[in-house]
Coordinates of C-alpha atoms in Angstrom, one line a residue:
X26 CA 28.1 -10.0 -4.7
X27 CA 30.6 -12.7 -5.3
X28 CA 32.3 -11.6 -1.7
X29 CA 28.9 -12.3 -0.2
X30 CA 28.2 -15.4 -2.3
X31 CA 32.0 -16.4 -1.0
X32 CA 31.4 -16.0 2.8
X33 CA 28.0 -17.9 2.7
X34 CA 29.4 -20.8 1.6
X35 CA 32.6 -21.0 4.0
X36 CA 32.5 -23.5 5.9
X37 CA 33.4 -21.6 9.0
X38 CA 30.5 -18.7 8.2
X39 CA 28.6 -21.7 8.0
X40 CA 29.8 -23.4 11.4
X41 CA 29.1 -20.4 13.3
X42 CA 25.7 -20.0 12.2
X43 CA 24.6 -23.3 12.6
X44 CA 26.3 -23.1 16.4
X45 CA 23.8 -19.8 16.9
X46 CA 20.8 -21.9 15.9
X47 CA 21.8 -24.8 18.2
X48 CA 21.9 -22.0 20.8
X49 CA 18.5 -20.6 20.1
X50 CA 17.3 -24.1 19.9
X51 CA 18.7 -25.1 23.3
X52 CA 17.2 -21.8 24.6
X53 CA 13.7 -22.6 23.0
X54 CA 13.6 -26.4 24.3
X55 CA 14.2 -24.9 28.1
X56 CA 11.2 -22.1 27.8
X57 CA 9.7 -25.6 25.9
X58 CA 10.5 -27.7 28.9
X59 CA 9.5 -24.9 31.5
X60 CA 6.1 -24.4 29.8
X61 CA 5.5 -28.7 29.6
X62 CA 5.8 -28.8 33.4
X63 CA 2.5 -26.1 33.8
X64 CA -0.8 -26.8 34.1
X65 CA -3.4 -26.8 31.2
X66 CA -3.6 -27.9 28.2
X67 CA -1.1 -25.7 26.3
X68 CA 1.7 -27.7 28.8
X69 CA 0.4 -30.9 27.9
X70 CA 0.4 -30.1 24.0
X71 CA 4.2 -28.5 25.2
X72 CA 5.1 -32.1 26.6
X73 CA 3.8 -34.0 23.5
X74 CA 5.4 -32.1 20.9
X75 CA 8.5 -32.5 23.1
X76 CA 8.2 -36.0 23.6
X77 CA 7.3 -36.6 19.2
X78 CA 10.2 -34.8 17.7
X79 CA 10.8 -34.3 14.1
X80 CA 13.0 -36.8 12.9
X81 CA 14.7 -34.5 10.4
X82 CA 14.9 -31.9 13.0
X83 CA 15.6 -33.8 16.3
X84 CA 17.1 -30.6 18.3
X85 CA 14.3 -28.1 16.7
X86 CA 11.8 -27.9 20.0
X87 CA 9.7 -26.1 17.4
X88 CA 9.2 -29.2 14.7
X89 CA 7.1 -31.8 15.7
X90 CA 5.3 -35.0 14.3
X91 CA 2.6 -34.3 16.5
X92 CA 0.4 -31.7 14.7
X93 CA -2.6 -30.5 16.5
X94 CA -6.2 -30.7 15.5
X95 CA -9.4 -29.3 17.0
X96 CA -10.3 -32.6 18.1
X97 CA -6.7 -33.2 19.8
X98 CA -7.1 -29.5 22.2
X99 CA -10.9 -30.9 23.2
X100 CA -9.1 -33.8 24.6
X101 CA -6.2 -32.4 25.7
X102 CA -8.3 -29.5 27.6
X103 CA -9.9 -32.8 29.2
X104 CA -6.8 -34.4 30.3
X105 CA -5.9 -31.0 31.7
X106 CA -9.0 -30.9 33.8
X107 CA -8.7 -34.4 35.1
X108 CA -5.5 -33.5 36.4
X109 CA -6.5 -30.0 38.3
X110 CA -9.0 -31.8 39.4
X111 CA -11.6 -29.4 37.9
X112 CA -13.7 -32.4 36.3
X113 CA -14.0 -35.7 38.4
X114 CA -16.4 -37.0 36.2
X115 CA -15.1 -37.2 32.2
X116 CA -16.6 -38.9 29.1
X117 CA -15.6 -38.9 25.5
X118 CA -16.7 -40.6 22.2
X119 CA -14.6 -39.8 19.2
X120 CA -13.9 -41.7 15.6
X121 CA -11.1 -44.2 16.1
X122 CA -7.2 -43.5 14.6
X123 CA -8.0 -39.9 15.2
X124 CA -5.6 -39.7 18.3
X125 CA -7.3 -41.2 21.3
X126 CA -4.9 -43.5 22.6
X127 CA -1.6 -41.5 21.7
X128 CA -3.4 -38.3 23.6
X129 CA -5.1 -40.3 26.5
X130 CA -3.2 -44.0 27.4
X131 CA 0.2 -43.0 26.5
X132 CA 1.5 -39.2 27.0
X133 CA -1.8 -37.8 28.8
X134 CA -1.0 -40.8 31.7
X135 CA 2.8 -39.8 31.5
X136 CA 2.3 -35.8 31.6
X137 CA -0.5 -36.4 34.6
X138 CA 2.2 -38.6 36.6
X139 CA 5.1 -36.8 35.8
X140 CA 3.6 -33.6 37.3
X141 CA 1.8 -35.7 40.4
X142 CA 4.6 -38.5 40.7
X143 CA 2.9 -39.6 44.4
X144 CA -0.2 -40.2 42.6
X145 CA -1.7 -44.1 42.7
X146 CA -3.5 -44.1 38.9
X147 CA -5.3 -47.1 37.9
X148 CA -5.7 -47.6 34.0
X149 CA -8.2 -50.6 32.6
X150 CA -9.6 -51.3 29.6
X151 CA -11.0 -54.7 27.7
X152 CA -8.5 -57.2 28.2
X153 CA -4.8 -57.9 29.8
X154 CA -3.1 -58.1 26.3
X155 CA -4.2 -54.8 25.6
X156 CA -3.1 -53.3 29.6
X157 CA 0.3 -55.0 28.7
X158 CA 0.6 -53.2 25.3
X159 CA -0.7 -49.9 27.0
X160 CA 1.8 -50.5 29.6
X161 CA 4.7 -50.4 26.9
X162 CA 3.8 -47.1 25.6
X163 CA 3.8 -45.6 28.9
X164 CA 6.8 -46.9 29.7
X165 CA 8.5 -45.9 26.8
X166 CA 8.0 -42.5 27.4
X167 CA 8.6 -42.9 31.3
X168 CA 12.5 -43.8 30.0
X169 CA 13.1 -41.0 27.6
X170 CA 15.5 -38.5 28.0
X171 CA 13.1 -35.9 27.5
X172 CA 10.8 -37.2 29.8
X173 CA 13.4 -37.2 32.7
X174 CA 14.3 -33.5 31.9
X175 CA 10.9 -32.4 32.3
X176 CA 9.9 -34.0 35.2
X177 CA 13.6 -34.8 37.3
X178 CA 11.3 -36.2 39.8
X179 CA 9.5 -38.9 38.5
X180 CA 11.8 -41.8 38.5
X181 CA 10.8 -45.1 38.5
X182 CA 11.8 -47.4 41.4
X183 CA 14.4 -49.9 40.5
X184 CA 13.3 -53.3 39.9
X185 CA 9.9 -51.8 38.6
X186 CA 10.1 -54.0 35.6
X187 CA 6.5 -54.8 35.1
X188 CA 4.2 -54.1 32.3
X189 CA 1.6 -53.6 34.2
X190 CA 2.5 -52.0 37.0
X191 CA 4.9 -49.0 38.0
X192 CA 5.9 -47.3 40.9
X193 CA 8.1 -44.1 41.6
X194 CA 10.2 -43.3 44.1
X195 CA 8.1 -40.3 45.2
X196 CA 5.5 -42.9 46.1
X197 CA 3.1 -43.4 43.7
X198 CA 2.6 -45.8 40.8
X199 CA 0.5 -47.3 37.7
X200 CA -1.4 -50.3 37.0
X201 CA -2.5 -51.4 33.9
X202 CA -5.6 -53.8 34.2
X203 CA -7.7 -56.0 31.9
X204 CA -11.3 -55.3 32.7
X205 CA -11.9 -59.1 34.4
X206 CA -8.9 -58.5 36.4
X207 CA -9.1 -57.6 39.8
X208 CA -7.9 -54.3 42.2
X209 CA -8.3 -55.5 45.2
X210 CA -6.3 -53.2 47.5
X211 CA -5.2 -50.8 45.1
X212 CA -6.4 -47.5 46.2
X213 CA -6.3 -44.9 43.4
X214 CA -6.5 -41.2 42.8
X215 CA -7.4 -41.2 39.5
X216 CA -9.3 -44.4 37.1
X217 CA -8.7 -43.9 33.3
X218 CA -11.6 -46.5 31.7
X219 CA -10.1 -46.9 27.6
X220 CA -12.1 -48.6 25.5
X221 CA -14.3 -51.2 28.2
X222 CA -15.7 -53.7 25.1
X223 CA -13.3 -55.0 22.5
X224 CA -15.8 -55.0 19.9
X225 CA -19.0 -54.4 18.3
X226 CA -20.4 -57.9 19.3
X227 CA -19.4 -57.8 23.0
X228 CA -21.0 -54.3 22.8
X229 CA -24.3 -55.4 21.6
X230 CA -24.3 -58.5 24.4
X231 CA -26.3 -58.3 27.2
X232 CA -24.8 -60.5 28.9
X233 CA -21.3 -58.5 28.5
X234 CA -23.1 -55.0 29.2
X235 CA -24.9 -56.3 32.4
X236 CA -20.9 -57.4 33.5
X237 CA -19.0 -54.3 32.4
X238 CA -21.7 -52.3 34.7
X239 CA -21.0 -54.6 37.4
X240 CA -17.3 -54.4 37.3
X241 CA -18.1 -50.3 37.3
X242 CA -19.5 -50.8 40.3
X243 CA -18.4 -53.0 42.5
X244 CA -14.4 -52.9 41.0
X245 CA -13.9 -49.4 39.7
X246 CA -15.7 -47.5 42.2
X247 CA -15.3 -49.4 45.0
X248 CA -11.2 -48.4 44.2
X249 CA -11.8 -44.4 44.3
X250 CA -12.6 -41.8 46.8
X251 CA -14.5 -38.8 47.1
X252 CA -11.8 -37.1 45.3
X253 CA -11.0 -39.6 42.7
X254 CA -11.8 -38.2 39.2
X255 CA -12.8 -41.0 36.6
X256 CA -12.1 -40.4 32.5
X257 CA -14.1 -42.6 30.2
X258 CA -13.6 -43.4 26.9
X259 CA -14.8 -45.8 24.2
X260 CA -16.9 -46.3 21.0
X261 CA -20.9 -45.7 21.7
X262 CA -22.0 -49.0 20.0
X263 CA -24.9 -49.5 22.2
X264 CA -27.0 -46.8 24.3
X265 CA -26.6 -48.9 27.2
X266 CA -23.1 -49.4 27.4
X267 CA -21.1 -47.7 30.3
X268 CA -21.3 -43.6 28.4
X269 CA -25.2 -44.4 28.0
X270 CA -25.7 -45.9 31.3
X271 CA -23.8 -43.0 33.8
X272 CA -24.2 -39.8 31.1
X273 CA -27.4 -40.1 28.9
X274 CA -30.6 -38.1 30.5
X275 CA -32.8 -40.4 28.6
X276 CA -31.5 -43.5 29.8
X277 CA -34.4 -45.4 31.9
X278 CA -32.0 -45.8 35.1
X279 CA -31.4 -42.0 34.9
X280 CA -35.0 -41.2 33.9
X281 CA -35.8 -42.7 37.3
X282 CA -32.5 -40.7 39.1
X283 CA -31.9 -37.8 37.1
X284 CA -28.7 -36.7 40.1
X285 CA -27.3 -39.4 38.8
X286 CA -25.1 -38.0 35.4
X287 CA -25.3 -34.2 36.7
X288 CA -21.7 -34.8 37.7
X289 CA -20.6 -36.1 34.4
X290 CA -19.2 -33.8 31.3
X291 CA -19.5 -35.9 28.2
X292 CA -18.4 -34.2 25.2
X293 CA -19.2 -36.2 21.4
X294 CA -16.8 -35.8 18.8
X295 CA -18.4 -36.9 15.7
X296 CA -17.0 -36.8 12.1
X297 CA -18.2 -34.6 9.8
X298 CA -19.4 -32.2 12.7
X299 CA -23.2 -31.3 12.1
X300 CA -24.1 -29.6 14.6
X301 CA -23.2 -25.9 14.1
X302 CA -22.6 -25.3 17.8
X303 CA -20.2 -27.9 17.6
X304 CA -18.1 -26.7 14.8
X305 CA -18.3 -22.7 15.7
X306 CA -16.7 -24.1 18.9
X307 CA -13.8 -25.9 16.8
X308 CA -13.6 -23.5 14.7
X309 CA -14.6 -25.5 11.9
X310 CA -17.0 -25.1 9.2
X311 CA -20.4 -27.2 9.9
X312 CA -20.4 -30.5 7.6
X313 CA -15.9 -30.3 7.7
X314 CA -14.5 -33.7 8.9
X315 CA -12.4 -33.7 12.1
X316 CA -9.3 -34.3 10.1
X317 CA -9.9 -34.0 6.4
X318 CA -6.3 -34.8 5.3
X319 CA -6.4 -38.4 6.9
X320 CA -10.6 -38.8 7.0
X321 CA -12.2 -36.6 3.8
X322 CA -15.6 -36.9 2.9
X323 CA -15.1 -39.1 0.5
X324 CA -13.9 -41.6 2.7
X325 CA -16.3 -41.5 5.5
X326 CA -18.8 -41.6 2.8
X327 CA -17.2 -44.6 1.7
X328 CA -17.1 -46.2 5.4
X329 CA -21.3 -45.1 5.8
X330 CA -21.7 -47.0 2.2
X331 CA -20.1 -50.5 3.7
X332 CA -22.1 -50.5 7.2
X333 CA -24.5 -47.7 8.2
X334 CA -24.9 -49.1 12.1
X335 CA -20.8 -49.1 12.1
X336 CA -20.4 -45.7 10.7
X337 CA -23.0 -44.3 13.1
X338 CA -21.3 -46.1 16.0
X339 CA -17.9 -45.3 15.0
X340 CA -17.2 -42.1 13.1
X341 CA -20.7 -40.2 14.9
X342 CA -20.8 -41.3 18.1
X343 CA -24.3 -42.5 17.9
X344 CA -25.2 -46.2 19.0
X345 CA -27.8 -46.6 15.8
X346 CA -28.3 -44.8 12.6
X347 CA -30.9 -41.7 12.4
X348 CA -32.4 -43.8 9.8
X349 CA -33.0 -46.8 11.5
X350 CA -31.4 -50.3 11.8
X351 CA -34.5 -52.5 10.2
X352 CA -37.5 -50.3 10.9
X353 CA -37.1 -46.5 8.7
X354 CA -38.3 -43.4 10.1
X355 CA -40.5 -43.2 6.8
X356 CA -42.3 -46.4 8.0
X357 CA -43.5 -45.1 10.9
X358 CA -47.0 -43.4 9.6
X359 CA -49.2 -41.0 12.3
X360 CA -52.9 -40.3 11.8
X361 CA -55.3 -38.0 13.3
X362 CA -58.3 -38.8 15.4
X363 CA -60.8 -37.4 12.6
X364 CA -58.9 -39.8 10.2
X365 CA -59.3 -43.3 11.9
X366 CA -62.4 -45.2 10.3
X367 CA -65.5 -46.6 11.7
X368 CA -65.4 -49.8 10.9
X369 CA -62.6 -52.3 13.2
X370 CA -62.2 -55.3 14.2
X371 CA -60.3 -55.3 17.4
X372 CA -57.2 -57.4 18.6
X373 CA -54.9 -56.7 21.4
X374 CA -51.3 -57.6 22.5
X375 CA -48.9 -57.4 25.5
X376 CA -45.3 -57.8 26.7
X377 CA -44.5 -58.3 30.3
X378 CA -41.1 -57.5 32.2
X379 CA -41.3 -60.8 34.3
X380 CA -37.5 -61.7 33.9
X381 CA -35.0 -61.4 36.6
X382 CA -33.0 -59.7 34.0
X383 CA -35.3 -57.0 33.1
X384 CA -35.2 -54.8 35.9
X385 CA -35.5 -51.7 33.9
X386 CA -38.2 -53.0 31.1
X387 CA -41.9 -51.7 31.5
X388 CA -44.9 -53.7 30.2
X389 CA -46.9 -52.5 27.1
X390 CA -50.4 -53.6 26.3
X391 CA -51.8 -52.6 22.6
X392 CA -54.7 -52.5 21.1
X393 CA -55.3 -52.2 17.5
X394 CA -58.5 -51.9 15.0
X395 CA -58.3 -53.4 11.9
X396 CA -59.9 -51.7 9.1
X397 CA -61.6 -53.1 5.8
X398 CA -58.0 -52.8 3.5
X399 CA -56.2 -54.6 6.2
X400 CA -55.0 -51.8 7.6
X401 CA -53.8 -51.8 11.3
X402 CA -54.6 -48.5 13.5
X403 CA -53.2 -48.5 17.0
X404 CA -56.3 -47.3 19.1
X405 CA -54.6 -47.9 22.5
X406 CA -51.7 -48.1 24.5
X407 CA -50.2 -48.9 28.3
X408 CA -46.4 -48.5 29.0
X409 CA -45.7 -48.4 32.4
X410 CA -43.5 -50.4 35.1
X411 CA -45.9 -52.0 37.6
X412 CA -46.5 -55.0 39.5
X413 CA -49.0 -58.1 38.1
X414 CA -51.9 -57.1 40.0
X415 CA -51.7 -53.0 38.5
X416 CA -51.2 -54.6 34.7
X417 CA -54.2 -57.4 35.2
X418 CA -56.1 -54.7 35.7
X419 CA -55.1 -52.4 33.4
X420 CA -55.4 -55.5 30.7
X421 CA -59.1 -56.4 31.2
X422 CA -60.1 -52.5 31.5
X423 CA -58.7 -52.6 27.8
X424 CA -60.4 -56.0 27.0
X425 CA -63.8 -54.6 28.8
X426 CA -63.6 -50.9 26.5
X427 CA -62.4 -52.5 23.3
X428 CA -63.8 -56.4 23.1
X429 CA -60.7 -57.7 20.9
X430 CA -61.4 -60.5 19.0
X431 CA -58.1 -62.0 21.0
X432 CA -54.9 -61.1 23.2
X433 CA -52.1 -62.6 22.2
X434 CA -48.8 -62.5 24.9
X435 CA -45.2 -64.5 25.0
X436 CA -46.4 -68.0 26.0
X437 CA -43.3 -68.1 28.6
X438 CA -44.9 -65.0 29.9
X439 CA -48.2 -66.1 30.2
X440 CA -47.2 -68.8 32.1
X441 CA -44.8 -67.5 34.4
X442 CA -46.4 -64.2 35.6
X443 CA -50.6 -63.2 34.6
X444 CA -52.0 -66.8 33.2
X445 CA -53.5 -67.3 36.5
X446 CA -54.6 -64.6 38.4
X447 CA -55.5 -63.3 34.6
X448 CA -57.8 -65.9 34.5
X449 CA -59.2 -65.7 38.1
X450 CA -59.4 -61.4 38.0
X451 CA -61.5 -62.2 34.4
X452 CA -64.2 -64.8 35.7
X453 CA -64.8 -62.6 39.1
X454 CA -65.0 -59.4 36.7
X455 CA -67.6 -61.1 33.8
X456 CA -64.5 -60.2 31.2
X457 CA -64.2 -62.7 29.0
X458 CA -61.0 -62.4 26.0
X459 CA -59.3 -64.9 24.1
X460 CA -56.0 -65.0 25.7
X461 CA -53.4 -66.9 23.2
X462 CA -49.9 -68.0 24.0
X463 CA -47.5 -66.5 21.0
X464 CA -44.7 -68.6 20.4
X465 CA -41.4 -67.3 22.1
X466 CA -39.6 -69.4 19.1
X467 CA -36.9 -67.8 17.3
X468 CA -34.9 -64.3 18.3
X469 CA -36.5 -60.4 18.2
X470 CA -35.5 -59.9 14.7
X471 CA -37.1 -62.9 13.4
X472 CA -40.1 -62.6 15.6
X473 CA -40.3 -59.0 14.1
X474 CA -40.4 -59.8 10.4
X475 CA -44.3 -59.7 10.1
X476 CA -44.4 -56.2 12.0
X477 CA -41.5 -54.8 9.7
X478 CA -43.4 -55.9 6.2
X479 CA -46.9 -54.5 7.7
X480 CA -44.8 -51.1 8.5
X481 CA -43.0 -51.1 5.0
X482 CA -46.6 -51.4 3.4
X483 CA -47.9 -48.6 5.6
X484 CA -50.4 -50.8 7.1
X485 CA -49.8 -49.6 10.4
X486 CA -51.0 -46.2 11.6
X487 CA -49.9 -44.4 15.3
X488 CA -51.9 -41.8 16.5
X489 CA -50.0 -38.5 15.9
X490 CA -49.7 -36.7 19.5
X491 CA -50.1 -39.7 21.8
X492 CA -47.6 -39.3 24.7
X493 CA -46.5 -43.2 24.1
X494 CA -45.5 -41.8 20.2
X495 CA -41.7 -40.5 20.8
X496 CA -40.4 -43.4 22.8
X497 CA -42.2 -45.7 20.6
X498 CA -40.6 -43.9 17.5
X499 CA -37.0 -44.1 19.0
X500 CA -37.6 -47.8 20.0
X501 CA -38.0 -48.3 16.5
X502 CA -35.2 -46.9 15.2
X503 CA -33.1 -48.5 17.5
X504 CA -34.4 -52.1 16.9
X505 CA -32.4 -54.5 17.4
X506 CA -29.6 -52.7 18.9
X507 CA -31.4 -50.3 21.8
X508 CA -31.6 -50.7 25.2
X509 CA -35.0 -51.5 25.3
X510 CA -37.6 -53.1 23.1
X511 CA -40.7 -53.6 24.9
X512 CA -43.4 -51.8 22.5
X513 CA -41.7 -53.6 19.6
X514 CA -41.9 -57.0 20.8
X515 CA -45.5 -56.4 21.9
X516 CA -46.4 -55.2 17.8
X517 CA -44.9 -57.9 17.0
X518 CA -47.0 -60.0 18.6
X519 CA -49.7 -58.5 17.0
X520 CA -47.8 -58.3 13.4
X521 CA -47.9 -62.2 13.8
X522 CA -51.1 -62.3 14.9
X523 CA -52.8 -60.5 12.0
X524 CA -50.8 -62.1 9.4
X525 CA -53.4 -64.5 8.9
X526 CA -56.5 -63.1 10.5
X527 CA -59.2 -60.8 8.9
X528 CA -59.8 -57.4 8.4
X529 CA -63.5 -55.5 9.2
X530 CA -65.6 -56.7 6.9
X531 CA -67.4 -54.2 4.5
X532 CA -70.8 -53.2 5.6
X533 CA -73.1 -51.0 3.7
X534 CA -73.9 -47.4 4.5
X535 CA -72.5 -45.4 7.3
X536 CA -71.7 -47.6 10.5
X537 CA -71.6 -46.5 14.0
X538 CA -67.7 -48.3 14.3
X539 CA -68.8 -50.0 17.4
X540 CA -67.1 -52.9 18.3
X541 CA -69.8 -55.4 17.7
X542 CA -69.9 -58.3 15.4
X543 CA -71.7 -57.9 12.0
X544 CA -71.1 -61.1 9.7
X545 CA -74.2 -63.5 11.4
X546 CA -71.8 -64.3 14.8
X547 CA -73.1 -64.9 18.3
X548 CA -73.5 -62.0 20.2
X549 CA -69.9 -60.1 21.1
X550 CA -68.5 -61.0 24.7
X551 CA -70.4 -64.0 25.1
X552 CA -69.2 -67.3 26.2
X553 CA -70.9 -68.7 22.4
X554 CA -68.8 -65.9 20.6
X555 CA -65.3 -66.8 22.3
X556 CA -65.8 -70.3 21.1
X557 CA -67.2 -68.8 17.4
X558 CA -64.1 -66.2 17.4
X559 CA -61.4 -69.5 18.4
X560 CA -63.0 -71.9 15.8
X561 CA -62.5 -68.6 13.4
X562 CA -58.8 -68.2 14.1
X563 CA -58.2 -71.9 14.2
X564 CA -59.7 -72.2 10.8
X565 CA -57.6 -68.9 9.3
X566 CA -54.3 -70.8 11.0
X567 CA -55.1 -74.4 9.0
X568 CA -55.7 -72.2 6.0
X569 CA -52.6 -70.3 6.1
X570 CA -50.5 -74.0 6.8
X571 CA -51.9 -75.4 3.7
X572 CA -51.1 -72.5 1.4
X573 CA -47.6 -72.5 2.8
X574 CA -47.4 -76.4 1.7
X575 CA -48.7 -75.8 -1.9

């Protein structure tokens, strides 16, 4: 035993056996290096590990900082199928510092040009800065030893100094581009779109998300061809930013088109992952975090505690909470048709698409009866995209069934589009409403405070089963942050309205629930009433001024 304790500690012995590993080693990193140049997404995981080393083990091919996740193969199998070409059309969503960049911008690009070094790759994402930095990465990797080992011909071309923009020798090149910057005779075989908003607030601007589809369209496709696959990936904080927009089947613009997202693959990666398809195919246990030794529970709990729309935006992958923004799911009360009372008043409300900048918004025209308890019952409801004549109509058929004490609409709206020919189609039909001009002062949240207490009281019922119900419902939920808002701003006009109006009032015995007037008015529709119903509301307004000054 001592013999054998001698000879493993002699330094020769102990040469000799560290010279066999080395050789092992060197015979592992070329089977390594062999398998990195394939195709798939076991090469590309080959390459990585190659290219992240262990620091204590620099010559081990088999220790690595990069350690693979279920998350990390999903995107890697991506990358992969980008590069065969087997998926030109590519989307992702995933929770940030979980690997995106490092697997996507920096050794995804290099593994996809090293193997295709004639290929013309265009990379953009919010601004230059963050091309530039980008750019580094890549570089960086481009220059390593490794790097040059696995792909011998993928040499930059001398003088290609840039951080923006490389070019081999074989022909093809790289250029890293801020999303305002132009490509103007830069062909490319593949676009890679990281991260097109820089934040949360340029994601939620209108403005911003009506550019970053413009510069999809007239910069980044206008640079591919019919062969060009195009990889997408960024944070969903709105569901019409550029995922929503080109992948989502419920997006109104694909609604209209449904060819248009049948050639995209979108995959979610949300953290934990709740859906149990989701997990059996990551081979993770449904609720488990993506990562549980960087992200547990207890932290994402943590991160849902501190901002409910940012955690839903940043570690699920969903633009608003299930829960809701400002209006809860367990505001939104249903009745059935057996339950809605006799006795209503009726008042109506509208919002018109007349803006240039609402191509995709549809008018909605609501009626509501208001019972005894104050109580607001939604009786009727049209949601459609027509022109001014088609709505007119449909409005006065609603004011001709119901007799609403008033119809209120945005003032701007009112006055740009219907007032008029509203006016003109009434008098030539014997239809006579009160029409009032809402205020358009102050922004959709504020404008939706009276319509969000009403709903927290319950004092607004939807009838269960209407075909109007879902869409309204995920409206809702979305407010402020969804796509569209169009039954939301027309409740709110009515919220408003009824704030300081009336209720039915009570009437003994069992009532018919006509819409007539009981409490000693002129006669309902009549020229004398419209005046009697204006002096009412004018009176309930002047009221409601002076209690606010007391």
């Amino acid at each position: 035993m001592a013999a054998a304790h001698a000879r493993k500690h002699d330094p020769e012995i102990q040469r000799k056996v560290a010279e066999a590993q080395r050789e092992l080693w060197a015979v592992d990193r070329a089977l390594k290096i062999q398998k990195a140049r394939g195709s798939g997404f076991e090469a590309l995981q080959a390459f990585i590990e190659l290219c992240m080393p262990d620091p204590e083990e620099p010559d081990n091919p088999a220790a690595s900082l990069f350690v693979v996740k279920p998350h990390h193969r999903v995107l890697m199998e991506m990358v992969a199928a980008v590069e065969a070409k087997k998926s030109l059309r590519s989307s992702c969503s995933m929770p940030p510092q979980h690997g995106k960049s490092l697997i996507l911008a920096r050794y995804g690009l290099a593994w996809i040009l090293g193997r295709n070094p004639h290929m013309r790759v265009l990379f953009a994402t919010y601004a230059d800065s963050l091309a530039e930095t980008r750019g580094d990465e890549l570089r960086a990797v481009l220059q390593m030893e490794i790097y040059r080992q696995i792909f011998p011909k993928a040499v930059l071309k001398r003088g290609s100094q840039s951080k923006t923009e490389m070019v081999f020798e074989a022909g093809g090149s790289i250029n890293l581009v801020g999303r305002g910057t132009g490509t103007t005779g830069r062909p490319c075989d593949l676009f890679v779109i990281d991260d097109p908003y820089k934040d949360q607030e340029e994601a939620l601007s209108a403005a911003t998300l009506r550019k970053v589809k413009d510069w999809y369209s007239s910069v980044v496709f206008s640079r591919c061809h019919a062969l060009t696959p195009i990889l997408l990936v960024h944070t969903r904080w709105n569901e019409d930013d550029l995922i929503g927009w080109l992948t989502d089947p419920h997006h109104p613009d694909n609604r209209a088109d449904p060819d248009r997202i049948k050639a995209w693959k979108h995959v979610n990666l949300p953290t934990p992952v709740d859906d149990p398809k989701l997990a059996k195919a990551l081979g993770l246990p449904v609720g488990s975090p993506l990562w549980p030794e960087r992200f547990p529970l207890h932290h994402l709990a943590e991160a849902k505690r501190n901002d409910p729309r940012v955690y839903a935006a940043l570690y699920q992958g969903r633009p608003t909470p299930e829960d809701g923004a400002m209006f809860r799911a367990d505001m939104i009360v249903t009745y059935r048709p057996e339950e809605l009372p006799k006795n209503l008043r009726y008042y109506a409300a509208s919002d018109h698409a007349v803006r240039a900048n609402q191509r995709a918004d549809a008018t909605v025209l609501l009626v509501v009866g208001v019972d005894e308890e104050n109580t607001a019952w939604v009786v009727d409801c049209w949601w459609d995209r027509k022109t001014t004549d088609v709505v007119v109509e449909a409005m006065i058929d609603m004011m001709q069934k119901w007799n609403p004490l008033w119809w209120r609409a945005g003032a701007d709206q009112i006055a740009r589009s219907i007032g008029p020919f509203l006016r003109k189609r009434m008098l030539e039909r014997r239809v006579f409403c009160n029409v009032i001009e809402s205020s358009e002062a102050g922004d959709k949240v504020q404008k939706a405070q009276s319509l969000l207490g009403r709903m927290a009281m319950k004092k607004l019922r939807l009838p269960a089963g209407a075909p109007w119900l879902v869409e309204a419902r995920a409206e809702l939920l979305k407010f402020p942050h969804g796509k569209h808002d169009d039954w939301v701003d027309a409740a709110s006009h009515l919220g408003r309205g009824l704030r300081t109006l009336w209720g039915a009032a009570a009437r003994p015995g069992n009532g018919t629930g006509a819409p007539a007037n009981d409490d000693g008015g002129p006669k309902v529709g009549t020229l004398q009433w419209i005046k009697w119903a204006s002096d009412r509301e004018r009176e309930a307004r002047l009221r409601a001024r002076r209690l606010r000054r007391m």
